[in-house]
PDB file of C-alpha atoms in Angstrom:
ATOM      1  CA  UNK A   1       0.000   0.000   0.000  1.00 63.00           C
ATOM      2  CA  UNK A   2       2.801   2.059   0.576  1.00 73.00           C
ATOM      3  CA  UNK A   3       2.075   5.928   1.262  1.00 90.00           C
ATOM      4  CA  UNK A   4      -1.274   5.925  -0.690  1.00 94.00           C
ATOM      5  CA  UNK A   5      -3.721   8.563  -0.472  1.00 93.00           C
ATOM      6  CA  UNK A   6      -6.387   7.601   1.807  1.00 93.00           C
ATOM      7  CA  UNK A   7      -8.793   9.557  -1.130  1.00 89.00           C
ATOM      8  CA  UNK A   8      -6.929   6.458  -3.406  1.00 91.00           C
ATOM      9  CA  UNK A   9      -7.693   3.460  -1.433  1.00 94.00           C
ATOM     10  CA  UNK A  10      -9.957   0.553  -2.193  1.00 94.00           C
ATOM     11  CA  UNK A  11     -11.993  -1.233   1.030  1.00 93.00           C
ATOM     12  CA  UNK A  12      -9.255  -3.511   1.309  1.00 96.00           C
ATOM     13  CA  UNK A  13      -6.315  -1.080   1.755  1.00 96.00           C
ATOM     14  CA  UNK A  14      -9.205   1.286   4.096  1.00 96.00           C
ATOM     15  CA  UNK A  15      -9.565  -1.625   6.109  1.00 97.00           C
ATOM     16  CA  UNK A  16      -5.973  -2.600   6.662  1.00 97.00           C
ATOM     17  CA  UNK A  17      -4.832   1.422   7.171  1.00 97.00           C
ATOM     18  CA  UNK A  18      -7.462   1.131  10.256  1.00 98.00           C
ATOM     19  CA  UNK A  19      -5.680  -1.988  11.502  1.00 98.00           C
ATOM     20  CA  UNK A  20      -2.924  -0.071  10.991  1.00 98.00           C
ATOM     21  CA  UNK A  21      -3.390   3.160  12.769  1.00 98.00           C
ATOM     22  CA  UNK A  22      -4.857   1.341  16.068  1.00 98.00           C
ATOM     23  CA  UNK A  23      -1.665  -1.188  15.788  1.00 98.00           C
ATOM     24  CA  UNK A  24       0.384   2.092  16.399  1.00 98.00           C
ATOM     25  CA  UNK A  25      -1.440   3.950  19.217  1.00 98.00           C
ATOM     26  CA  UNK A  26       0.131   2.125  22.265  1.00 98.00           C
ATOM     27  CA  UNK A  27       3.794   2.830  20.775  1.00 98.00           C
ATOM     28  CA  UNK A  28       2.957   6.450  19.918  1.00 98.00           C
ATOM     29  CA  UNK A  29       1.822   7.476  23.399  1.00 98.00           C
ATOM     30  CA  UNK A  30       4.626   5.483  25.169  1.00 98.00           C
ATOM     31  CA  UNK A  31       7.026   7.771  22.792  1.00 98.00           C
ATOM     32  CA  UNK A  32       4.965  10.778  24.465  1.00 98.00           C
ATOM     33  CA  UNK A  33       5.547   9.942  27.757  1.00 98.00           C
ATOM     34  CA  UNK A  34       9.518   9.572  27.158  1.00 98.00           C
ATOM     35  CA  UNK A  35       9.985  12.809  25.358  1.00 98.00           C
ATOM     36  CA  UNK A  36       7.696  14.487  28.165  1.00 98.00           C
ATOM     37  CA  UNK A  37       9.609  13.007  30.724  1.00 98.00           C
ATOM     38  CA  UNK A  38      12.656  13.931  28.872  1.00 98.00           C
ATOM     39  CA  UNK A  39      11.768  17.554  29.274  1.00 98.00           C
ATOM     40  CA  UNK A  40      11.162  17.623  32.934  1.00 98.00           C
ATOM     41  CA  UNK A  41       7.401  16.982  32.915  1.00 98.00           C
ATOM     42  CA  UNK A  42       5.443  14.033  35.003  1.00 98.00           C
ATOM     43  CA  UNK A  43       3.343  11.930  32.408  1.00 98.00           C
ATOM     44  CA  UNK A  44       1.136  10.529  35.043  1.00 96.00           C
ATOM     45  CA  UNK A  45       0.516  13.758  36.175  1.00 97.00           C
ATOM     46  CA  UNK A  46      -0.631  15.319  33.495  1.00 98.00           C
ATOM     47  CA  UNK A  47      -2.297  12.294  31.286  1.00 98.00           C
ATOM     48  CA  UNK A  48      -4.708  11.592  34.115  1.00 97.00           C
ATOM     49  CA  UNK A  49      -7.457  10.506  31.907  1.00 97.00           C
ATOM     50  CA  UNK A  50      -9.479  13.786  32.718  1.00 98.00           C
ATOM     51  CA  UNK A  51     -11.132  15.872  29.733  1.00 98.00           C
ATOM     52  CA  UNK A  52      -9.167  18.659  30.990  1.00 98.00           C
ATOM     53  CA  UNK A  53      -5.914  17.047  30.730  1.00 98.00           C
ATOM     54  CA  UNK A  54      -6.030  17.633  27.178  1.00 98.00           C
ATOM     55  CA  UNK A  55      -5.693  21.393  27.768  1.00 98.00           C
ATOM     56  CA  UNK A  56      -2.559  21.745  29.716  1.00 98.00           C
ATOM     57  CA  UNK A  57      -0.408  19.149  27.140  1.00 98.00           C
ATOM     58  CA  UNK A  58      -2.080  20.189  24.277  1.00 98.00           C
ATOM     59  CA  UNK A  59      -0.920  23.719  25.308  1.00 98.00           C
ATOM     60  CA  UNK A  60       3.227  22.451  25.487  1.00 98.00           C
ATOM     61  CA  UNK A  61       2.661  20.308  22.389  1.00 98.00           C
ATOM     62  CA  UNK A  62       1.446  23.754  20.946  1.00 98.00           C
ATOM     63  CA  UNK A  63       4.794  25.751  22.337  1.00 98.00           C
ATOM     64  CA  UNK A  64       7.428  22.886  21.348  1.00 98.00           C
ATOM     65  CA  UNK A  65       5.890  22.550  17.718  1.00 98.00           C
ATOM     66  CA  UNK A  66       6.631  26.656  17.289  1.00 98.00           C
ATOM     67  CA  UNK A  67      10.192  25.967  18.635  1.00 98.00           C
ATOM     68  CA  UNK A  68      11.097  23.276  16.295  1.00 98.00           C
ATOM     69  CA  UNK A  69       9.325  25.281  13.611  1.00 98.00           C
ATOM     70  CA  UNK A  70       9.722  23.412   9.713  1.00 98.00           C
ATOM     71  CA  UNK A  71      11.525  20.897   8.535  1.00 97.00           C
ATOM     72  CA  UNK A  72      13.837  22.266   5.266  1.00 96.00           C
ATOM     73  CA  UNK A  73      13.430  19.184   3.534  1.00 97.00           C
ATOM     74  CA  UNK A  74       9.867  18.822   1.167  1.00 95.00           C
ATOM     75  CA  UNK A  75       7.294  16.267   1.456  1.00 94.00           C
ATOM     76  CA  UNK A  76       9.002  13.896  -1.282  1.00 92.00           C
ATOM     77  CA  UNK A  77      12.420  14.427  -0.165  1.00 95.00           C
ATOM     78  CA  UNK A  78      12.080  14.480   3.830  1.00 97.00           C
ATOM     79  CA  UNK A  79      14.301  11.215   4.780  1.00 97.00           C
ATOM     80  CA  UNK A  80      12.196  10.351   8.005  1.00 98.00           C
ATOM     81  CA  UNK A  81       9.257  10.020   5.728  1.00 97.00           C
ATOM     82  CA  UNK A  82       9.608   6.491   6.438  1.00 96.00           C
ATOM     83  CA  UNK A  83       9.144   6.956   9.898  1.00 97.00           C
ATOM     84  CA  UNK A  84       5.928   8.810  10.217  1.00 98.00           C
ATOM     85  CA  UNK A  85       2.819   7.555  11.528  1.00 98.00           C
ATOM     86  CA  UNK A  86       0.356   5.749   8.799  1.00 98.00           C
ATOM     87  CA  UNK A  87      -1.915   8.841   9.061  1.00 98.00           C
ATOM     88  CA  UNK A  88       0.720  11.335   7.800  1.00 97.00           C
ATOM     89  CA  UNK A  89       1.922   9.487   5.094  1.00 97.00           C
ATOM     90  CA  UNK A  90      -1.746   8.493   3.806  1.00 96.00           C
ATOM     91  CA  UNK A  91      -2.565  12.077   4.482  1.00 94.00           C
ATOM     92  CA  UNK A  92      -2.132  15.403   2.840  1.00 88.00           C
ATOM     93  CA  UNK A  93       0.263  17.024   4.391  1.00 93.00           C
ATOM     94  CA  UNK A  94       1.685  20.165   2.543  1.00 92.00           C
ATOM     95  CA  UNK A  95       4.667  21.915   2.107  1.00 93.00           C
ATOM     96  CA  UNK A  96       6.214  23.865   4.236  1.00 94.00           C
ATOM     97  CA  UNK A  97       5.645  21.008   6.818  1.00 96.00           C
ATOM     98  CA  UNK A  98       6.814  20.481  10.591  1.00 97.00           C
ATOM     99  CA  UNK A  99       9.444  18.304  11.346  1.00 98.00           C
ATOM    100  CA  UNK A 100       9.129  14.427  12.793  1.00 98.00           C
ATOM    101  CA  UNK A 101       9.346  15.225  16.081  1.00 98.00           C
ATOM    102  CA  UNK A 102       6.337  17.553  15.496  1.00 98.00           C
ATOM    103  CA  UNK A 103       4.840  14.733  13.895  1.00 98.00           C
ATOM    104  CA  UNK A 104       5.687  12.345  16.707  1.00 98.00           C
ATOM    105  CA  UNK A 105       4.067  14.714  19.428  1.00 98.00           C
ATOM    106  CA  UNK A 106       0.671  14.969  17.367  1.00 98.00           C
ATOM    107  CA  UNK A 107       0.173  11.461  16.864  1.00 98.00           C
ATOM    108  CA  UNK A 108       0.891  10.965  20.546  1.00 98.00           C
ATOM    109  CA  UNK A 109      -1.619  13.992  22.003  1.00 98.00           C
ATOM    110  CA  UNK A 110      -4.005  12.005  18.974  1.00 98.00           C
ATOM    111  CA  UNK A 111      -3.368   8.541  21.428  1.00 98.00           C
ATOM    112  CA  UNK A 112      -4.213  10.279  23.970  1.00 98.00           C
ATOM    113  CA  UNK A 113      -7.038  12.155  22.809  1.00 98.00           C
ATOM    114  CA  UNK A 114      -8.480   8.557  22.003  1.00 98.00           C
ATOM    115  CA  UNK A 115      -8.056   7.321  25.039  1.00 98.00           C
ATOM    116  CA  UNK A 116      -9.777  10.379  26.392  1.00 98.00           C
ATOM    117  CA  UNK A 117     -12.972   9.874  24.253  1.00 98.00           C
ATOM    118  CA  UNK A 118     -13.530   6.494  24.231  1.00 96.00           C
ATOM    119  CA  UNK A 119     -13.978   6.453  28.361  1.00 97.00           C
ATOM    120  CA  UNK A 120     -16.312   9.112  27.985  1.00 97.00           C
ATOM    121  CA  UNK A 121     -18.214   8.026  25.152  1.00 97.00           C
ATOM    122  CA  UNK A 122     -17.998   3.885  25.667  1.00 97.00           C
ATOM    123  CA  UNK A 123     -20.182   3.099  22.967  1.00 96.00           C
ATOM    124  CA  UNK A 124     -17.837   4.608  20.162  1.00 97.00           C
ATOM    125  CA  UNK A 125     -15.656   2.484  18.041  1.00 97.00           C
ATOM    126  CA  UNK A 126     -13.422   2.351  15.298  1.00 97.00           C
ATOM    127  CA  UNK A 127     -14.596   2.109  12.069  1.00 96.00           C
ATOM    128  CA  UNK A 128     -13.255   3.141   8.562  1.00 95.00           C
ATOM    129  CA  UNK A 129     -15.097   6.760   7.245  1.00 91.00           C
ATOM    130  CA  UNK A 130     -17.591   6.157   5.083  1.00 79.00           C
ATOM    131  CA  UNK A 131     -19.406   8.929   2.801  1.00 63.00           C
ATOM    132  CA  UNK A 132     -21.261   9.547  -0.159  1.00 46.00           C
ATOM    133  CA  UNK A 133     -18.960  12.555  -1.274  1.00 48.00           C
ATOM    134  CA  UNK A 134     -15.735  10.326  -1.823  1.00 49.00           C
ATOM    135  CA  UNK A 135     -13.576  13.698  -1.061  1.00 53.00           C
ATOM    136  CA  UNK A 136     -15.610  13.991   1.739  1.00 63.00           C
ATOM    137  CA  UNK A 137     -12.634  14.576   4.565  1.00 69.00           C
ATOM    138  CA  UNK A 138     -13.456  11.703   6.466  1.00 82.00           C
ATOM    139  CA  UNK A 139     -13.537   9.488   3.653  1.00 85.00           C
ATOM    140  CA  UNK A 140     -11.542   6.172   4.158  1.00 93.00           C
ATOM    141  CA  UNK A 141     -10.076   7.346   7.454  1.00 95.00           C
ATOM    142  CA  UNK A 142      -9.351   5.267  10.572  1.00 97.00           C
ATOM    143  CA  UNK A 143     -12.327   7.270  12.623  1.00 96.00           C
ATOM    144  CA  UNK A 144     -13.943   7.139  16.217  1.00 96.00           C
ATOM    145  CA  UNK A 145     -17.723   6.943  15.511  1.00 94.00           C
ATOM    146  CA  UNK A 146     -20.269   6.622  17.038  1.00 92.00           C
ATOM    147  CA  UNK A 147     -24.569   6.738  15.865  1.00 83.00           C
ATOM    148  CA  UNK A 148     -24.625  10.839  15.357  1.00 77.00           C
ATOM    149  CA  UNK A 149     -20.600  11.796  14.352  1.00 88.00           C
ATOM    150  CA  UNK A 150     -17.387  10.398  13.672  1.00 90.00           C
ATOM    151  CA  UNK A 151     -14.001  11.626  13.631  1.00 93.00           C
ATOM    152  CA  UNK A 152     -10.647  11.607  12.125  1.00 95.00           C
ATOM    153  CA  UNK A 153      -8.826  12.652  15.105  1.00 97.00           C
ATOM    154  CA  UNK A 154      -5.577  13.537  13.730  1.00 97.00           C
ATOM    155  CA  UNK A 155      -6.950  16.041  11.741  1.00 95.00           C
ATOM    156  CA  UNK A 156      -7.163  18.970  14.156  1.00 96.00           C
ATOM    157  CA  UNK A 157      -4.472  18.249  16.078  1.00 97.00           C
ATOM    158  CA  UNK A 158      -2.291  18.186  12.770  1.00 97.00           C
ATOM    159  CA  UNK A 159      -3.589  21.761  11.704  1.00 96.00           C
ATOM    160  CA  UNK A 160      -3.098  23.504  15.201  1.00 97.00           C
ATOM    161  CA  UNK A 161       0.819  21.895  14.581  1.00 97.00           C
ATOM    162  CA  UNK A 162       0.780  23.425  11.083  1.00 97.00           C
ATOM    163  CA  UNK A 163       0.044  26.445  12.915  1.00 96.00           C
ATOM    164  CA  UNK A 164       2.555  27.047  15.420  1.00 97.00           C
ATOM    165  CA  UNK A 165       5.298  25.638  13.262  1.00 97.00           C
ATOM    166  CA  UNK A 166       4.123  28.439  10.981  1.00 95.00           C
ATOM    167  CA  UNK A 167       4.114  31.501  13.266  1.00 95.00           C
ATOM    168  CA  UNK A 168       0.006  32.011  12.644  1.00 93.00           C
ATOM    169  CA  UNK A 169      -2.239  32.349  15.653  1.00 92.00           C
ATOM    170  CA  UNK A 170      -1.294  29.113  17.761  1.00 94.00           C
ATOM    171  CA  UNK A 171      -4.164  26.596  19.226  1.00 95.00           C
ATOM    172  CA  UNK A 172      -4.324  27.413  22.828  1.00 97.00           C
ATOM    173  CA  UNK A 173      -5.193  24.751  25.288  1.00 98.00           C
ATOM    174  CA  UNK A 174      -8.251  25.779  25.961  1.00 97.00           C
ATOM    175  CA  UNK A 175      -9.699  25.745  22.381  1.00 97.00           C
ATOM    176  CA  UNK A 176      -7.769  22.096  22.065  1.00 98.00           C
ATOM    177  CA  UNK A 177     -10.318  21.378  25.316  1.00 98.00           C
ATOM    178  CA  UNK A 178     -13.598  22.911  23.791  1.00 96.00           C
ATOM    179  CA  UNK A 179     -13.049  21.069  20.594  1.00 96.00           C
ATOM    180  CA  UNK A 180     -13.035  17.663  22.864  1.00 97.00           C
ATOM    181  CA  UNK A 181     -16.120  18.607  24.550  1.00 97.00           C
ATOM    182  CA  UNK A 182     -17.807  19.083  21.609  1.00 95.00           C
ATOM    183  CA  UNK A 183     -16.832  16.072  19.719  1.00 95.00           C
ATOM    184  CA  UNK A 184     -17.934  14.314  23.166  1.00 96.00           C
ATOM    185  CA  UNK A 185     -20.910  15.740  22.653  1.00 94.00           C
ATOM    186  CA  UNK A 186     -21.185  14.821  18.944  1.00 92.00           C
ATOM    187  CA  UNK A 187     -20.748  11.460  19.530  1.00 94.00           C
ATOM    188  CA  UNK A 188     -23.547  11.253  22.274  1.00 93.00           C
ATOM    189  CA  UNK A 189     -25.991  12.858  19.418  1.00 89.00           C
ATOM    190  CA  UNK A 190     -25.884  16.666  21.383  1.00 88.00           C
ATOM    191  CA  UNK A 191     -24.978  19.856  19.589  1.00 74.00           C
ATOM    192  CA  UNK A 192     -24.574  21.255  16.017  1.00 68.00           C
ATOM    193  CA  UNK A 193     -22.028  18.459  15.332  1.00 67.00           C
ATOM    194  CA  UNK A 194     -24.276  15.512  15.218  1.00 57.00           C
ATOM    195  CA  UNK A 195     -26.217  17.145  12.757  1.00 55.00           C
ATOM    196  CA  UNK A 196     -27.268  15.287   9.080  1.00 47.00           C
ATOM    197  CA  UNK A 197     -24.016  14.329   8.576  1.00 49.00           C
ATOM    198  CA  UNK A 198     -25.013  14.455   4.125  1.00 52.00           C
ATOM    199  CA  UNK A 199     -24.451  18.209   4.635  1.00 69.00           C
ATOM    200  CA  UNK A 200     -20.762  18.812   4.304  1.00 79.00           C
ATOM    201  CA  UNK A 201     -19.982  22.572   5.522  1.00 87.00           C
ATOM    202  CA  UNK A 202     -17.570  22.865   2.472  1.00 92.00           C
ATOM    203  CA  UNK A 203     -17.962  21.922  -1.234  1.00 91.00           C
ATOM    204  CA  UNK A 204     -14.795  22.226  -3.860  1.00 93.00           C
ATOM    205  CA  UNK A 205     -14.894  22.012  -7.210  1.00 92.00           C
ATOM    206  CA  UNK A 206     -12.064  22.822  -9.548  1.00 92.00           C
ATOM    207  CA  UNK A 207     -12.755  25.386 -12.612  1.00 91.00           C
ATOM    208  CA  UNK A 208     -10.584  26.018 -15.302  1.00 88.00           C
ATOM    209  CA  UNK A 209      -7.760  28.333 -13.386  1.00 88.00           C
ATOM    210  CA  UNK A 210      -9.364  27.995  -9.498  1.00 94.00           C
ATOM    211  CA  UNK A 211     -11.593  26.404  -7.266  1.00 96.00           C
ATOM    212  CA  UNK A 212     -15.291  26.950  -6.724  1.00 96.00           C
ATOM    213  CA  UNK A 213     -16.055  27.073  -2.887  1.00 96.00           C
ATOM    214  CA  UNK A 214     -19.445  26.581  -1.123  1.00 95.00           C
ATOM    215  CA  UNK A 215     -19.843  27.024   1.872  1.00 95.00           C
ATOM    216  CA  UNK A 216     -22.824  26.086   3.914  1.00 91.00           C
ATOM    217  CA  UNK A 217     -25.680  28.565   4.023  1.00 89.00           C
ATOM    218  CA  UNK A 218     -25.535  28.935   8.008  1.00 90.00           C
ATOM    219  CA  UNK A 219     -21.885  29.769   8.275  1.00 93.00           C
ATOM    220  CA  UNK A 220     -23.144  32.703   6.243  1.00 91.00           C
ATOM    221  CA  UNK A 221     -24.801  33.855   8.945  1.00 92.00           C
ATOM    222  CA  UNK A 222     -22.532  34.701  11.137  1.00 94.00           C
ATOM    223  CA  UNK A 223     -21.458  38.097  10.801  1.00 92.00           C
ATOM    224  CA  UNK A 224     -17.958  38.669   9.629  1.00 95.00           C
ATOM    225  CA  UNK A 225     -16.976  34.996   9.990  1.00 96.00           C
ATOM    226  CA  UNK A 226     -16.747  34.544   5.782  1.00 96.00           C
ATOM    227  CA  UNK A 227     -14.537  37.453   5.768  1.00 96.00           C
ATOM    228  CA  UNK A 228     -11.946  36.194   8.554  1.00 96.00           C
ATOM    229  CA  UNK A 229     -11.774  33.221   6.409  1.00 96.00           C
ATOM    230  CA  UNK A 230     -11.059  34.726   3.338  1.00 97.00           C
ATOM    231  CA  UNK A 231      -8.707  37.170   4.928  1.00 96.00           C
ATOM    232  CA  UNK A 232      -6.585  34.043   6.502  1.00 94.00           C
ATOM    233  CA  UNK A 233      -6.368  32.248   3.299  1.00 95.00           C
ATOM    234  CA  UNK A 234      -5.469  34.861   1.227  1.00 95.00           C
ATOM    235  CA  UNK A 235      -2.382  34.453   3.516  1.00 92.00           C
ATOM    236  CA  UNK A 236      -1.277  31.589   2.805  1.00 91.00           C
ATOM    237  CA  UNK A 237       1.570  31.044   0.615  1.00 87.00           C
ATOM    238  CA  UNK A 238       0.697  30.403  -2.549  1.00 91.00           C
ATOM    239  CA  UNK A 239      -2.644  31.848  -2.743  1.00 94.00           C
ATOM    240  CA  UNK A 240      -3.121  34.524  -5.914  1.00 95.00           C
ATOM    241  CA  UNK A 241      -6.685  35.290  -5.325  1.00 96.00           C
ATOM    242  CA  UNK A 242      -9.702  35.170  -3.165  1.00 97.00           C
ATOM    243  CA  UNK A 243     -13.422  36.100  -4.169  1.00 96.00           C
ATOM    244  CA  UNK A 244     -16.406  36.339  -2.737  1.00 96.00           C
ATOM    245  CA  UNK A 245     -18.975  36.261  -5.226  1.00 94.00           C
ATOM    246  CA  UNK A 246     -22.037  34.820  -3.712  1.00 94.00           C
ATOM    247  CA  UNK A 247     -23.581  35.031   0.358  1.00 93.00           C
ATOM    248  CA  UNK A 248     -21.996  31.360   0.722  1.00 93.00           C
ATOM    249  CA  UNK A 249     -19.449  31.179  -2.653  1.00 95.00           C
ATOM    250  CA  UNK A 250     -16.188  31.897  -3.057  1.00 97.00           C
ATOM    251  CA  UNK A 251     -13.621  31.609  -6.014  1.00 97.00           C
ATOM    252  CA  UNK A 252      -9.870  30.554  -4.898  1.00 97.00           C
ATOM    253  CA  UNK A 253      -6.997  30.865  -7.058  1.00 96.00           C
ATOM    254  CA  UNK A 254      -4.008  28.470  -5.355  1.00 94.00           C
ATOM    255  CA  UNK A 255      -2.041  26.833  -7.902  1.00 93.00           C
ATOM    256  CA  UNK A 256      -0.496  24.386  -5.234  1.00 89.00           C
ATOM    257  CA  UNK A 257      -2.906  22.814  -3.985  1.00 91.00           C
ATOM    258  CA  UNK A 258      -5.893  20.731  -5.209  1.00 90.00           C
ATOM    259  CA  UNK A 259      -9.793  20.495  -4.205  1.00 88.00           C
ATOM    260  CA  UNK A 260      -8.952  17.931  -1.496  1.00 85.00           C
ATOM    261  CA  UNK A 261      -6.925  19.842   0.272  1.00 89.00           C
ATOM    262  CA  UNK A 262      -8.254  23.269  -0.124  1.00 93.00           C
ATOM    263  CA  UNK A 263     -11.693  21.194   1.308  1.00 90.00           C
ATOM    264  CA  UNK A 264      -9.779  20.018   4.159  1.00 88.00           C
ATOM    265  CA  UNK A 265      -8.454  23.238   5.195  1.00 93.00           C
ATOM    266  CA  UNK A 266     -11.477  25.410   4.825  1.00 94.00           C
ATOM    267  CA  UNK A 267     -12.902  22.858   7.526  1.00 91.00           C
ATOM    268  CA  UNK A 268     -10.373  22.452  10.149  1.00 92.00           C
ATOM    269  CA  UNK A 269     -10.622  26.352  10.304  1.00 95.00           C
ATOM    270  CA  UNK A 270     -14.397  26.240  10.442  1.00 93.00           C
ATOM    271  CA  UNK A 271     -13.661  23.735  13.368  1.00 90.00           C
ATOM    272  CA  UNK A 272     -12.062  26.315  14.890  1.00 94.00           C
ATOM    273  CA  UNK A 273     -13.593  29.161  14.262  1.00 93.00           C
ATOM    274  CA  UNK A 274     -16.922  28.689  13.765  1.00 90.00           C
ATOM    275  CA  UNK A 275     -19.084  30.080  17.002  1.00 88.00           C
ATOM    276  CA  UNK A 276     -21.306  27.527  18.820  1.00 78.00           C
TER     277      UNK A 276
END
């Protein structure tokens, strides 16, 4: 299967990438305990299994992924490639990307954060994504689910990373915590997340020279929230042009990237951003 595109795989390769992924939680958060340890913090102090716990390490994970900043190797040509967890090499990570260790303390906080959900929603398991939009950006992913959401859990965790390493308005703790309260909630059928899960917030479709974006008609809504997004990914490298030219459209020109991940971003920062 090598480093396929989760977007790529066949129910086979979906199924074994699952295996996969849970195969390599106990190792990842045993790897976060030693590097915590390593820099004078108590692991069984602070992964006590509480819903709050995910505040105070998410907010050094935070701090230590802007210190070690990006790697100066690319995507293709990064020699630890080989050493990343299954859900960053099936994934679509871009360039300029943070470094393995930044890797290595995601997918560990993401063991955690499993651990974390599971005890308080029992009932959830692990499942591959399924979804009738086959970009959708759950699709094929090794996801917690239960009746009313599921959830690729690297996925935040991976853009507040992105982030830091980046300089941009780090993740704080506390937003780290109010996301896993709400995806608690999602998965025990309360709040805006467990709603019809057929209504994606974001649709992408490529055009000849940019990408058509919908966004959902309630995000419209809220007042100035459209606007912060378009303002934040004008700024990203890359990006020639943003245009609002409907209450819930936009037209993006970014050469270096494709509808997948332009999709995948325009959610994680509706995660984030979007009020409750």
């Amino acid at each position: 299967m090598g480093d396929r595109l989760y977007e790529l795989m066949d129910a086979r390769q979906a199924a074994d990438a699952l295996d996969t992924y849970l195969a390599e939680r106990a190792s990842a958060l045993r790897r976060l305990r030693k590097v915590m340890a390593g820099h004078g913090l108590d692991p069984e102090e602070m992964l006590d299994g509480s819903v709050y716990s995910v505040s105070p390490l998410w907010a050094w994970i935070s701090i230590r992924a802007a210190e070690l900043g990006v790697t100066p190797h690319s995507l293709t040509g990064d020699p630890t490639r080989s050493t990343w967890p299954s859900w960053a090499r099936h994934g679509r990570l871009v360039d300029p990307h943070p470094p393995v260790e930044t890797i290595r303390l995601v997918d560990g906080f993401v063991s955690y954060l499993g651990q974390v959900l599971h005890t308080a929603v029992p009932q959830a398991t692990w499942v591959v994504g399924e979804h009738l939009i086959a970009d959708h950006p759950l699709h094929n992913r090794p996801v917690l689910a239960a009746d009313h959401h599921q959830i690729f859990l690297p996925a935040f965790p991976l853009y507040g990373a992105y982030q830091s390493a980046h300089g941009r308005s780090p993740m704080s703790g506390t937003e780290m915590l109010a996301h896993t309260r709400r995806t608690i909630n999602a998965l025990n059928g309360e709040g805006a997340e467990s709603a019809d899960l057929e209504e994606p917030m974001v649709t992408v479709v490529a055009e000849v020279g940019c990408f058509d974006v919908g966004l959902r008609e309630d995000i419209a809504a809220h007042a100035g929230l459209v606007e912060h997004l378009m303002r934040e990914l004008a700024d990203r490298a890359g990006v020639v042009s943003v245009h609002r030219y409907g209450r819930a459209a936009l037209t993006v020109d970014f050469p270096d990237w494709d509808e997948v991940q332009l999709k995948l971003w325009c959610n994680l920062w509706l995660e984030r951003h979007l009020p409750r």
